[in-house]
């Protein structure tokens, strides 16, 4: 499979403030998606259903964009998505496919030939826990039936990860992030993200992932811009979220010229590599990874949290307050 060395490294964000608020970082994804949708295209990405299952869907209307926005830190079920993508491509529609690098790699292998009307965008990926692991968390944290969805980050104030519950009326039986009433989850319930950050529950293949390298398979690669401004000054506030966007292919360079909603500044690739471990390495497999997965399925919440040091600390509560404050600015 062809790999591309990034041609440009951007620190960027969407100029559409409401999109930026719904995104995990700066909303680079939403800019690409809106551009494709405005050209009668189809955007494929991961959504979460009201029963807290993560899977890929294709959307054709901008009003459905919130269903794809925000990171879901669970392996997304693809079903027949690749067939749907191929059908749209063969019908001459423009398609944006977004997903983990291995999902993009899988799609390109499935398609077997290049399509000029296909744009791919992957992400720097820490690893994915299975739906089963996430189900076990939801059961332990008593989330089933109490909310219509989970946002894994308190996005209005960037730089800290926290689950929050979303209670909302459903539209056509589907969860709508746009209409959701957002309720921060108490940090004591957010231990899933702490286990995620410790790499305790990824699929086995994630620990030796062949896609975690600077040379990419996708046209674009998105991520949080960790490490931004640490060596070379960056003169903008970051609390609203900044995306790191790698522009990898000649096609991506052309598309970038047609994204008026994207504010960007070109940065140095080394800064992105230094700030984001998973841009060039797979996550390290902890020795107790298998034990954690067994315990997650068998133990109660209190015991899992205590055994693996996943308790919230005072800093988490202070950050929650700060994020709430930032969300008001
Ligand atoms: C499992 C996972 C691990 C990640 N690890 C890192 C990391 O180590 N370092 C880092 O800097 N960034 C990581 N990210 C990326 C980061 O969280 C943001 O998704 C990314 O920066 C895009 O943000 P955005 O503001 O442009 O758009 P957002 O609106 O926040 O992102 C939405 C996009 O993410 C895709 N997406 C969301 N959940 C999934 C999923 N489960 N599977 C496939 N695609 C999904 C959607 O299809 C859509 O394209 C990870 C994301 C995921 C889902």
mmCIF file of C-alpha atoms and ligand atoms in Angstrom:
data_model
loop_
_atom_site.group_PDB
_atom_site.id
_atom_site.type_symbol
_atom_site.label_atom_id
_atom_site.label_comp_id
_atom_site.label_asym_id
_atom_site.label_seq_id
_atom_site.Cartn_x
_atom_site.Cartn_y
_atom_site.Cartn_z
ATOM 1 C CA UNK A 1 0.000 0.000 0.000
ATOM 2 C CA UNK A 2 1.298 3.419 -0.942
ATOM 3 C CA UNK A 3 2.473 5.624 1.947
ATOM 4 C CA UNK A 4 2.974 9.369 1.856
ATOM 5 C CA UNK A 5 5.323 11.613 3.800
ATOM 6 C CA UNK A 6 3.307 14.607 4.989
ATOM 7 C CA UNK A 7 3.788 17.567 2.646
ATOM 8 C CA UNK A 8 2.442 20.109 5.162
ATOM 9 C CA UNK A 9 1.805 20.153 8.921
ATOM 10 C CA UNK A 10 -0.944 22.539 9.977
ATOM 11 C CA UNK A 11 -2.170 23.925 13.272
ATOM 12 C CA UNK A 12 -5.760 24.721 12.376
ATOM 13 C CA UNK A 13 -9.367 25.147 13.417
ATOM 14 C CA UNK A 14 -12.739 25.687 11.885
ATOM 15 C CA UNK A 15 -13.983 29.266 11.685
ATOM 16 C CA UNK A 16 -17.495 27.907 12.424
ATOM 17 C CA UNK A 17 -17.540 28.350 16.203
ATOM 18 C CA UNK A 18 -20.458 25.983 16.816
ATOM 19 C CA UNK A 19 -18.579 23.207 14.972
ATOM 20 C CA UNK A 20 -15.439 23.823 16.963
ATOM 21 C CA UNK A 21 -17.413 23.406 20.178
ATOM 22 C CA UNK A 22 -18.758 20.033 19.075
ATOM 23 C CA UNK A 23 -15.361 18.723 17.945
ATOM 24 C CA UNK A 24 -12.685 16.938 19.942
ATOM 25 C CA UNK A 25 -9.884 19.214 18.802
ATOM 26 C CA UNK A 26 -10.176 22.127 16.370
ATOM 27 C CA UNK A 27 -12.842 20.689 14.088
ATOM 28 C CA UNK A 28 -10.630 20.058 11.028
ATOM 29 C CA UNK A 29 -12.897 17.112 10.262
ATOM 30 C CA UNK A 30 -16.007 19.288 10.116
ATOM 31 C CA UNK A 31 -14.406 21.603 7.526
ATOM 32 C CA UNK A 32 -13.548 18.691 5.233
ATOM 33 C CA UNK A 33 -16.989 17.173 5.772
ATOM 34 C CA UNK A 34 -18.912 20.392 5.061
ATOM 35 C CA UNK A 35 -16.905 20.955 1.895
ATOM 36 C CA UNK A 36 -17.723 17.454 0.578
ATOM 37 C CA UNK A 37 -21.401 17.689 1.578
ATOM 38 C CA UNK A 38 -21.718 21.037 -0.231
ATOM 39 C CA UNK A 39 -20.585 19.280 -3.422
ATOM 40 C CA UNK A 40 -23.367 16.667 -3.156
ATOM 41 C CA UNK A 41 -20.884 14.233 -1.661
ATOM 42 C CA UNK A 42 -21.175 11.592 1.049
ATOM 43 C CA UNK A 43 -19.221 11.566 4.324
ATOM 44 C CA UNK A 44 -18.532 8.311 6.148
ATOM 45 C CA UNK A 45 -17.489 8.249 9.779
ATOM 46 C CA UNK A 46 -18.183 6.853 13.249
ATOM 47 C CA UNK A 47 -21.344 7.582 15.187
ATOM 48 C CA UNK A 48 -22.834 6.385 18.479
ATOM 49 C CA UNK A 49 -26.376 5.072 18.777
ATOM 50 C CA UNK A 50 -28.746 5.737 21.652
ATOM 51 C CA UNK A 51 -27.904 2.300 23.052
ATOM 52 C CA UNK A 52 -24.221 3.306 23.157
ATOM 53 C CA UNK A 53 -22.957 1.245 20.196
ATOM 54 C CA UNK A 54 -20.324 2.744 17.886
ATOM 55 C CA UNK A 55 -20.549 2.108 14.163
ATOM 56 C CA UNK A 56 -19.864 3.742 10.781
ATOM 57 C CA UNK A 57 -22.538 5.532 8.795
ATOM 58 C CA UNK A 58 -22.635 7.662 5.654
ATOM 59 C CA UNK A 59 -24.296 11.077 5.777
ATOM 60 C CA UNK A 60 -25.448 13.280 2.903
ATOM 61 C CA UNK A 61 -26.911 16.287 4.764
ATOM 62 C CA UNK A 62 -25.036 18.917 6.770
ATOM 63 C CA UNK A 63 -27.675 18.689 9.506
ATOM 64 C CA UNK A 64 -26.458 15.136 10.242
ATOM 65 C CA UNK A 65 -22.855 16.228 10.749
ATOM 66 C CA UNK A 66 -23.126 16.321 14.579
ATOM 67 C CA UNK A 67 -23.691 12.560 14.504
ATOM 68 C CA UNK A 68 -20.099 12.110 13.315
ATOM 69 C CA UNK A 69 -18.440 14.873 15.309
ATOM 70 C CA UNK A 70 -16.438 14.053 18.404
ATOM 71 C CA UNK A 71 -14.127 11.110 19.082
ATOM 72 C CA UNK A 72 -15.642 7.853 20.246
ATOM 73 C CA UNK A 73 -12.901 5.878 21.924
ATOM 74 C CA UNK A 74 -14.296 2.493 20.933
ATOM 75 C CA UNK A 75 -13.721 0.347 17.841
ATOM 76 C CA UNK A 76 -16.327 1.379 15.305
ATOM 77 C CA UNK A 77 -18.287 -1.447 13.649
ATOM 78 C CA UNK A 78 -17.947 -1.164 9.864
ATOM 79 C CA UNK A 79 -20.629 -3.616 8.665
ATOM 80 C CA UNK A 80 -21.011 -3.159 4.895
ATOM 81 C CA UNK A 81 -19.554 0.375 4.875
ATOM 82 C CA UNK A 82 -16.852 -0.490 2.318
ATOM 83 C CA UNK A 83 -19.501 -1.742 -0.135
ATOM 84 C CA UNK A 84 -21.513 1.445 0.411
ATOM 85 C CA UNK A 85 -18.403 3.556 -0.232
ATOM 86 C CA UNK A 86 -17.634 1.664 -3.448
ATOM 87 C CA UNK A 87 -21.217 2.032 -4.688
ATOM 88 C CA UNK A 88 -21.169 5.795 -4.132
ATOM 89 C CA UNK A 89 -17.773 6.116 -5.821
ATOM 90 C CA UNK A 90 -18.913 4.111 -8.834
ATOM 91 C CA UNK A 91 -21.982 6.334 -9.086
ATOM 92 C CA UNK A 92 -19.584 9.286 -9.445
ATOM 93 C CA UNK A 93 -20.307 10.831 -6.017
ATOM 94 C CA UNK A 94 -17.543 12.520 -4.072
ATOM 95 C CA UNK A 95 -16.815 10.512 -0.895
ATOM 96 C CA UNK A 96 -14.959 11.462 2.281
ATOM 97 C CA UNK A 97 -14.089 8.371 4.326
ATOM 98 C CA UNK A 98 -12.828 8.990 7.862
ATOM 99 C CA UNK A 99 -11.671 6.442 10.377
ATOM 100 C CA UNK A 100 -8.717 4.920 12.142
ATOM 101 C CA UNK A 101 -5.659 4.359 9.929
ATOM 102 C CA UNK A 102 -6.318 0.598 9.833
ATOM 103 C CA UNK A 103 -9.899 1.249 8.659
ATOM 104 C CA UNK A 104 -8.615 3.477 5.849
ATOM 105 C CA UNK A 105 -6.014 0.806 4.995
ATOM 106 C CA UNK A 106 -8.789 -1.809 4.928
ATOM 107 C CA UNK A 107 -10.925 0.329 2.626
ATOM 108 C CA UNK A 108 -8.061 0.952 0.171
ATOM 109 C CA UNK A 109 -7.289 -2.783 0.076
ATOM 110 C CA UNK A 110 -10.966 -3.564 -0.497
ATOM 111 C CA UNK A 111 -11.328 -1.027 -3.343
ATOM 112 C CA UNK A 112 -8.222 -2.319 -5.157
ATOM 113 C CA UNK A 113 -8.120 0.685 -7.495
ATOM 114 C CA UNK A 114 -7.697 4.436 -7.044
ATOM 115 C CA UNK A 115 -10.747 6.677 -7.268
ATOM 116 C CA UNK A 116 -10.209 10.352 -8.020
ATOM 117 C CA UNK A 117 -13.490 11.153 -6.195
ATOM 118 C CA UNK A 118 -12.382 9.495 -2.914
ATOM 119 C CA UNK A 119 -10.834 11.545 -0.094
ATOM 120 C CA UNK A 120 -9.492 9.679 2.930
ATOM 121 C CA UNK A 121 -8.772 11.097 6.367
ATOM 122 C CA UNK A 122 -7.368 9.058 9.228
ATOM 123 C CA UNK A 123 -6.255 10.140 12.677
ATOM 124 C CA UNK A 124 -3.274 9.707 14.930
ATOM 125 C CA UNK A 125 -4.542 6.720 16.885
ATOM 126 C CA UNK A 126 -3.697 5.751 20.451
ATOM 127 C CA UNK A 127 -5.519 2.394 19.974
ATOM 128 C CA UNK A 128 -9.101 1.167 20.157
ATOM 129 C CA UNK A 129 -10.902 -0.716 22.917
ATOM 130 C CA UNK A 130 -13.546 -3.186 21.745
ATOM 131 C CA UNK A 131 -17.281 -2.520 21.978
ATOM 132 C CA UNK A 132 -17.341 -5.339 24.557
ATOM 133 C CA UNK A 133 -14.926 -3.459 26.819
ATOM 134 C CA UNK A 134 -16.995 -0.284 26.458
ATOM 135 C CA UNK A 135 -20.214 -2.221 27.179
ATOM 136 C CA UNK A 136 -18.625 -3.537 30.372
ATOM 137 C CA UNK A 137 -17.717 0.022 31.415
ATOM 138 C CA UNK A 138 -21.251 1.317 30.702
ATOM 139 C CA UNK A 139 -22.704 -1.509 32.757
ATOM 140 C CA UNK A 140 -20.298 -0.938 35.677
ATOM 141 C CA UNK A 141 -20.863 2.847 35.576
ATOM 142 C CA UNK A 142 -24.656 2.341 35.364
ATOM 143 C CA UNK A 143 -24.914 4.378 32.159
ATOM 144 C CA UNK A 144 -27.191 2.035 30.236
ATOM 145 C CA UNK A 145 -30.662 3.457 29.935
ATOM 146 C CA UNK A 146 -29.731 6.641 31.796
ATOM 147 C CA UNK A 147 -28.417 8.571 28.797
ATOM 148 C CA UNK A 148 -28.703 8.634 25.024
ATOM 149 C CA UNK A 149 -25.040 8.971 24.298
ATOM 150 C CA UNK A 150 -21.659 9.765 25.733
ATOM 151 C CA UNK A 151 -19.287 12.443 24.669
ATOM 152 C CA UNK A 152 -15.812 11.393 25.671
ATOM 153 C CA UNK A 153 -14.519 14.900 26.044
ATOM 154 C CA UNK A 154 -15.687 18.051 27.617
ATOM 155 C CA UNK A 155 -14.994 19.813 24.352
ATOM 156 C CA UNK A 156 -15.806 23.440 25.106
ATOM 157 C CA UNK A 157 -12.657 23.550 27.140
ATOM 158 C CA UNK A 158 -9.987 21.599 25.350
ATOM 159 C CA UNK A 159 -7.002 19.801 26.745
ATOM 160 C CA UNK A 160 -8.689 17.474 29.190
ATOM 161 C CA UNK A 161 -10.691 14.360 28.655
ATOM 162 C CA UNK A 162 -13.824 13.572 30.510
ATOM 163 C CA UNK A 163 -16.932 11.633 29.743
ATOM 164 C CA UNK A 164 -20.225 13.447 29.917
ATOM 165 C CA UNK A 165 -23.719 12.181 29.567
ATOM 166 C CA UNK A 166 -26.058 13.523 26.983
ATOM 167 C CA UNK A 167 -29.762 13.369 27.594
ATOM 168 C CA UNK A 168 -31.830 14.368 24.620
ATOM 169 C CA UNK A 169 -35.010 13.658 22.772
ATOM 170 C CA UNK A 170 -34.387 11.358 19.840
ATOM 171 C CA UNK A 171 -35.061 12.377 16.283
ATOM 172 C CA UNK A 172 -36.426 9.632 14.030
ATOM 173 C CA UNK A 173 -35.381 7.200 16.709
ATOM 174 C CA UNK A 174 -31.780 8.377 16.385
ATOM 175 C CA UNK A 175 -29.673 10.269 18.835
ATOM 176 C CA UNK A 176 -28.996 13.847 17.870
ATOM 177 C CA UNK A 177 -25.889 15.412 19.358
ATOM 178 C CA UNK A 178 -27.051 18.798 18.090
ATOM 179 C CA UNK A 179 -30.123 18.835 20.301
ATOM 180 C CA UNK A 180 -28.485 17.182 23.261
ATOM 181 C CA UNK A 181 -28.605 18.623 26.709
ATOM 182 C CA UNK A 182 -25.085 18.220 27.962
ATOM 183 C CA UNK A 183 -24.455 17.152 31.499
ATOM 184 C CA UNK A 184 -20.889 16.725 32.695
ATOM 185 C CA UNK A 185 -20.317 13.311 34.156
ATOM 186 C CA UNK A 186 -18.813 13.284 37.589
ATOM 187 C CA UNK A 187 -15.045 12.604 37.188
ATOM 188 C CA UNK A 188 -15.456 9.509 39.348
ATOM 189 C CA UNK A 189 -17.349 7.934 36.450
ATOM 190 C CA UNK A 190 -14.776 8.919 33.856
ATOM 191 C CA UNK A 191 -12.376 6.067 34.657
ATOM 192 C CA UNK A 192 -12.841 4.614 31.164
ATOM 193 C CA UNK A 193 -10.752 7.476 29.747
ATOM 194 C CA UNK A 194 -8.105 6.962 32.404
ATOM 195 C CA UNK A 195 -7.883 3.268 31.414
ATOM 196 C CA UNK A 196 -7.782 4.348 27.743
ATOM 197 C CA UNK A 197 -4.928 6.757 28.400
ATOM 198 C CA UNK A 198 -3.009 3.991 30.192
ATOM 199 C CA UNK A 199 -3.463 1.752 27.075
ATOM 200 C CA UNK A 200 -4.970 -0.947 29.298
ATOM 201 C CA UNK A 201 -7.671 -2.298 26.987
ATOM 202 C CA UNK A 202 -6.779 -2.002 23.314
ATOM 203 C CA UNK A 203 -7.317 -4.683 20.744
ATOM 204 C CA UNK A 204 -4.245 -6.918 20.626
ATOM 205 C CA UNK A 205 -3.191 -5.736 17.154
ATOM 206 C CA UNK A 206 -3.099 -2.073 18.262
ATOM 207 C CA UNK A 207 0.084 -2.716 20.254
ATOM 208 C CA UNK A 208 1.987 -3.659 17.086
ATOM 209 C CA UNK A 209 0.106 -1.440 14.640
ATOM 210 C CA UNK A 210 1.857 -1.036 11.292
ATOM 211 C CA UNK A 211 0.064 2.271 10.608
ATOM 212 C CA UNK A 212 1.523 4.211 13.531
ATOM 213 C CA UNK A 213 4.221 5.878 11.494
ATOM 214 C CA UNK A 214 4.809 9.307 10.019
ATOM 215 C CA UNK A 215 4.322 7.982 6.477
ATOM 216 C CA UNK A 216 0.556 7.828 6.068
ATOM 217 C CA UNK A 217 -1.913 5.900 3.893
ATOM 218 C CA UNK A 218 -4.550 8.692 3.872
ATOM 219 C CA UNK A 219 -4.839 12.026 2.083
ATOM 220 C CA UNK A 220 -5.195 13.798 5.441
ATOM 221 C CA UNK A 221 -4.346 12.856 9.028
ATOM 222 C CA UNK A 222 -6.018 14.652 11.937
ATOM 223 C CA UNK A 223 -5.075 14.772 15.608
ATOM 224 C CA UNK A 224 -4.996 16.940 18.685
ATOM 225 C CA UNK A 225 -2.105 19.364 18.438
ATOM 226 C CA UNK A 226 -0.191 18.227 21.506
ATOM 227 C CA UNK A 227 3.141 19.997 22.007
ATOM 228 C CA UNK A 228 2.046 23.034 19.992
ATOM 229 C CA UNK A 229 4.185 26.091 20.718
ATOM 230 C CA UNK A 230 6.544 24.326 23.112
ATOM 231 C CA UNK A 231 9.661 25.225 21.135
ATOM 232 C CA UNK A 232 8.397 27.591 18.424
ATOM 233 C CA UNK A 233 5.889 30.156 19.795
ATOM 234 C CA UNK A 234 2.245 29.877 18.787
ATOM 235 C CA UNK A 235 0.395 33.133 19.230
ATOM 236 C CA UNK A 236 -3.213 32.042 19.655
ATOM 237 C CA UNK A 237 -5.212 30.795 22.629
ATOM 238 C CA UNK A 238 -5.618 27.013 22.581
ATOM 239 C CA UNK A 239 -8.468 26.431 25.047
ATOM 240 C CA UNK A 240 -11.085 26.147 22.297
ATOM 241 C CA UNK A 241 -9.179 23.315 20.635
ATOM 242 C CA UNK A 242 -6.540 23.165 17.924
ATOM 243 C CA UNK A 243 -6.339 20.427 15.311
ATOM 244 C CA UNK A 244 -3.111 19.097 13.927
ATOM 245 C CA UNK A 245 -3.711 18.322 10.269
ATOM 246 C CA UNK A 246 -1.196 16.532 8.081
ATOM 247 C CA UNK A 247 -1.656 17.196 4.380
ATOM 248 C CA UNK A 248 -0.174 14.066 2.874
ATOM 249 C CA UNK A 249 -0.977 13.768 -0.830
ATOM 250 C CA UNK A 250 -1.034 16.026 -3.914
ATOM 251 C CA UNK A 251 -4.839 15.607 -3.862
ATOM 252 C CA UNK A 252 -4.958 16.912 -0.274
ATOM 253 C CA UNK A 253 -2.834 19.939 -1.208
ATOM 254 C CA UNK A 254 -5.383 20.836 -3.899
ATOM 255 C CA UNK A 255 -8.346 20.337 -1.529
ATOM 256 C CA UNK A 256 -6.732 22.600 1.077
ATOM 257 C CA UNK A 257 -6.993 25.503 -1.400
ATOM 258 C CA UNK A 258 -10.788 25.115 -1.353
ATOM 259 C CA UNK A 259 -11.441 25.227 2.411
ATOM 260 C CA UNK A 260 -12.315 28.851 3.268
ATOM 261 C CA UNK A 261 -13.698 27.809 6.676
ATOM 262 C CA UNK A 262 -10.321 26.494 7.819
ATOM 263 C CA UNK A 263 -7.985 28.870 9.636
ATOM 264 C CA UNK A 264 -4.486 27.411 9.507
ATOM 265 C CA UNK A 265 -0.847 28.120 10.132
ATOM 266 C CA UNK A 266 1.901 25.925 8.785
ATOM 267 C CA UNK A 267 4.111 24.337 11.432
ATOM 268 C CA UNK A 268 7.095 22.072 11.622
ATOM 269 C CA UNK A 269 6.462 18.300 11.277
ATOM 270 C CA UNK A 270 9.015 17.565 13.994
ATOM 271 C CA UNK A 271 6.943 19.576 16.498
ATOM 272 C CA UNK A 272 3.946 17.316 15.780
ATOM 273 C CA UNK A 273 6.075 14.169 16.057
ATOM 274 C CA UNK A 274 7.637 15.309 19.334
ATOM 275 C CA UNK A 275 4.249 16.159 20.861
ATOM 276 C CA UNK A 276 2.298 13.105 19.751
ATOM 277 C CA UNK A 277 3.839 9.712 20.605
ATOM 278 C CA UNK A 278 1.334 7.761 18.508
ATOM 279 C CA UNK A 279 2.269 9.592 15.322
ATOM 280 C CA UNK A 280 5.391 7.464 15.189
ATOM 281 C CA UNK A 281 4.890 4.591 17.684
ATOM 282 C CA UNK A 282 2.241 2.060 18.651
ATOM 283 C CA UNK A 283 1.053 2.240 22.241
ATOM 284 C CA UNK A 284 3.079 0.095 24.624
ATOM 285 C CA UNK A 285 1.265 -3.029 25.813
ATOM 286 C CA UNK A 286 1.074 -3.001 29.623
ATOM 287 C CA UNK A 287 1.991 -6.341 31.227
ATOM 288 C CA UNK A 288 -1.392 -6.440 32.963
ATOM 289 C CA UNK A 289 -3.469 -5.786 29.801
ATOM 290 C CA UNK A 290 -5.080 -9.283 29.734
ATOM 291 C CA UNK A 291 -5.697 -9.207 33.472
ATOM 292 C CA UNK A 292 -7.372 -5.798 33.168
ATOM 293 C CA UNK A 293 -9.705 -7.011 30.408
ATOM 294 C CA UNK A 294 -10.678 -10.080 32.479
ATOM 295 C CA UNK A 295 -11.253 -7.896 35.538
ATOM 296 C CA UNK A 296 -13.244 -5.359 33.546
ATOM 297 C CA UNK A 297 -15.645 -8.124 32.578
ATOM 298 C CA UNK A 298 -15.813 -9.746 36.033
ATOM 299 C CA UNK A 299 -15.233 -7.181 38.787
ATOM 300 C CA UNK A 300 -17.425 -4.378 40.047
ATOM 301 C CA UNK A 301 -16.580 -0.749 39.299
ATOM 302 C CA UNK A 302 -15.115 0.054 42.703
ATOM 303 C CA UNK A 303 -12.659 -2.855 42.638
ATOM 304 C CA UNK A 304 -11.489 -2.268 39.044
ATOM 305 C CA UNK A 305 -10.957 1.419 39.719
ATOM 306 C CA UNK A 306 -9.015 0.735 42.911
ATOM 307 C CA UNK A 307 -6.884 -2.148 41.542
ATOM 308 C CA UNK A 308 -5.732 -0.200 38.453
ATOM 309 C CA UNK A 309 -5.387 3.256 40.032
ATOM 310 C CA UNK A 310 -8.173 4.802 37.945
ATOM 311 C CA UNK A 311 -9.551 7.076 40.657
ATOM 312 C CA UNK A 312 -10.332 10.692 39.897
ATOM 313 C CA UNK A 313 -8.138 13.107 41.794
ATOM 314 C CA UNK A 314 -8.583 16.698 42.925
ATOM 315 C CA UNK A 315 -6.942 17.918 39.714
ATOM 316 C CA UNK A 316 -9.699 16.282 37.663
ATOM 317 C CA UNK A 317 -12.367 18.215 39.545
ATOM 318 C CA UNK A 318 -10.444 21.486 39.201
ATOM 319 C CA UNK A 319 -10.076 20.879 35.469
ATOM 320 C CA UNK A 320 -13.784 20.188 35.188
ATOM 321 C CA UNK A 321 -14.470 23.554 36.795
ATOM 322 C CA UNK A 322 -11.977 25.252 34.472
ATOM 323 C CA UNK A 323 -13.591 23.645 31.453
ATOM 324 C CA UNK A 324 -17.004 24.724 32.538
ATOM 325 C CA UNK A 325 -15.603 28.245 32.916
ATOM 326 C CA UNK A 326 -13.977 28.161 29.466
ATOM 327 C CA UNK A 327 -17.219 26.954 27.928
ATOM 328 C CA UNK A 328 -18.819 30.233 29.063
ATOM 329 C CA UNK A 329 -16.186 32.386 27.263
HETATM 330 C C1 LIG B 1 -9.859 5.740 18.926
HETATM 331 C C2 LIG B 1 -9.210 7.076 18.744
HETATM 332 C C3 LIG B 1 -7.904 7.287 19.177
HETATM 333 C C4 LIG B 1 -7.295 8.530 19.007
HETATM 334 N N1 LIG B 1 -6.006 8.706 19.455
HETATM 335 C C5 LIG B 1 -5.421 9.922 19.314
HETATM 336 C C6 LIG B 1 -4.079 10.146 19.764
HETATM 337 O O1 LIG B 1 -3.416 9.246 20.314
HETATM 338 N N2 LIG B 1 -3.537 11.371 19.597
HETATM 339 C C7 LIG B 1 -4.232 12.373 18.986
HETATM 340 O O2 LIG B 1 -3.688 13.468 18.872
HETATM 341 N N3 LIG B 1 -5.477 12.196 18.534
HETATM 342 C C8 LIG B 1 -6.094 10.989 18.684
HETATM 343 N N4 LIG B 1 -7.367 10.793 18.198
HETATM 344 C C9 LIG B 1 -7.961 11.832 17.335
HETATM 345 C C10 LIG B 1 -8.640 12.957 18.050
HETATM 346 O O3 LIG B 1 -9.329 12.490 19.189
HETATM 347 C C11 LIG B 1 -9.673 13.631 17.151
HETATM 348 O O4 LIG B 1 -10.607 12.662 16.687
HETATM 349 C C12 LIG B 1 -9.113 14.238 15.928
HETATM 350 O O5 LIG B 1 -8.143 15.181 16.287
HETATM 351 C C13 LIG B 1 -10.203 14.907 15.085
HETATM 352 O O6 LIG B 1 -10.735 15.951 15.763
HETATM 353 P P1 LIG B 1 -11.644 17.049 15.053
HETATM 354 O O7 LIG B 1 -11.830 18.128 16.042
HETATM 355 O O8 LIG B 1 -11.093 17.417 13.703
HETATM 356 O O9 LIG B 1 -12.986 16.300 14.685
HETATM 357 P P2 LIG B 1 -14.018 15.514 15.585
HETATM 358 O O10 LIG B 1 -15.364 15.993 15.223
HETATM 359 O O11 LIG B 1 -13.667 15.504 16.992
HETATM 360 O O12 LIG B 1 -13.789 14.027 15.065
HETATM 361 C C14 LIG B 1 -14.729 13.305 14.380
HETATM 362 C C15 LIG B 1 -14.012 12.383 13.437
HETATM 363 O O13 LIG B 1 -13.461 11.287 14.161
HETATM 364 C C16 LIG B 1 -13.941 10.069 13.599
HETATM 365 N N5 LIG B 1 -14.098 9.098 14.674
HETATM 366 C C17 LIG B 1 -14.597 9.314 15.908
HETATM 367 N N6 LIG B 1 -14.610 8.184 16.612
HETATM 368 C C18 LIG B 1 -14.107 7.225 15.810
HETATM 369 C C19 LIG B 1 -13.896 5.826 15.965
HETATM 370 N N7 LIG B 1 -14.176 5.179 17.094
HETATM 371 N N8 LIG B 1 -13.379 5.144 14.923
HETATM 372 C C20 LIG B 1 -13.105 5.763 13.757
HETATM 373 N N9 LIG B 1 -13.285 7.082 13.548
HETATM 374 C C21 LIG B 1 -13.790 7.805 14.562
HETATM 375 C C22 LIG B 1 -15.289 10.442 12.973
HETATM 376 O O14 LIG B 1 -15.600 9.549 11.942
HETATM 377 C C23 LIG B 1 -14.986 11.831 12.430
HETATM 378 O O15 LIG B 1 -14.291 11.726 11.212
HETATM 379 C C24 LIG B 1 -7.994 9.568 18.373
HETATM 380 C C25 LIG B 1 -9.321 9.367 17.948
HETATM 381 C C26 LIG B 1 -9.919 8.132 18.119
HETATM 382 C C27 LIG B 1 -11.350 7.931 17.655
#
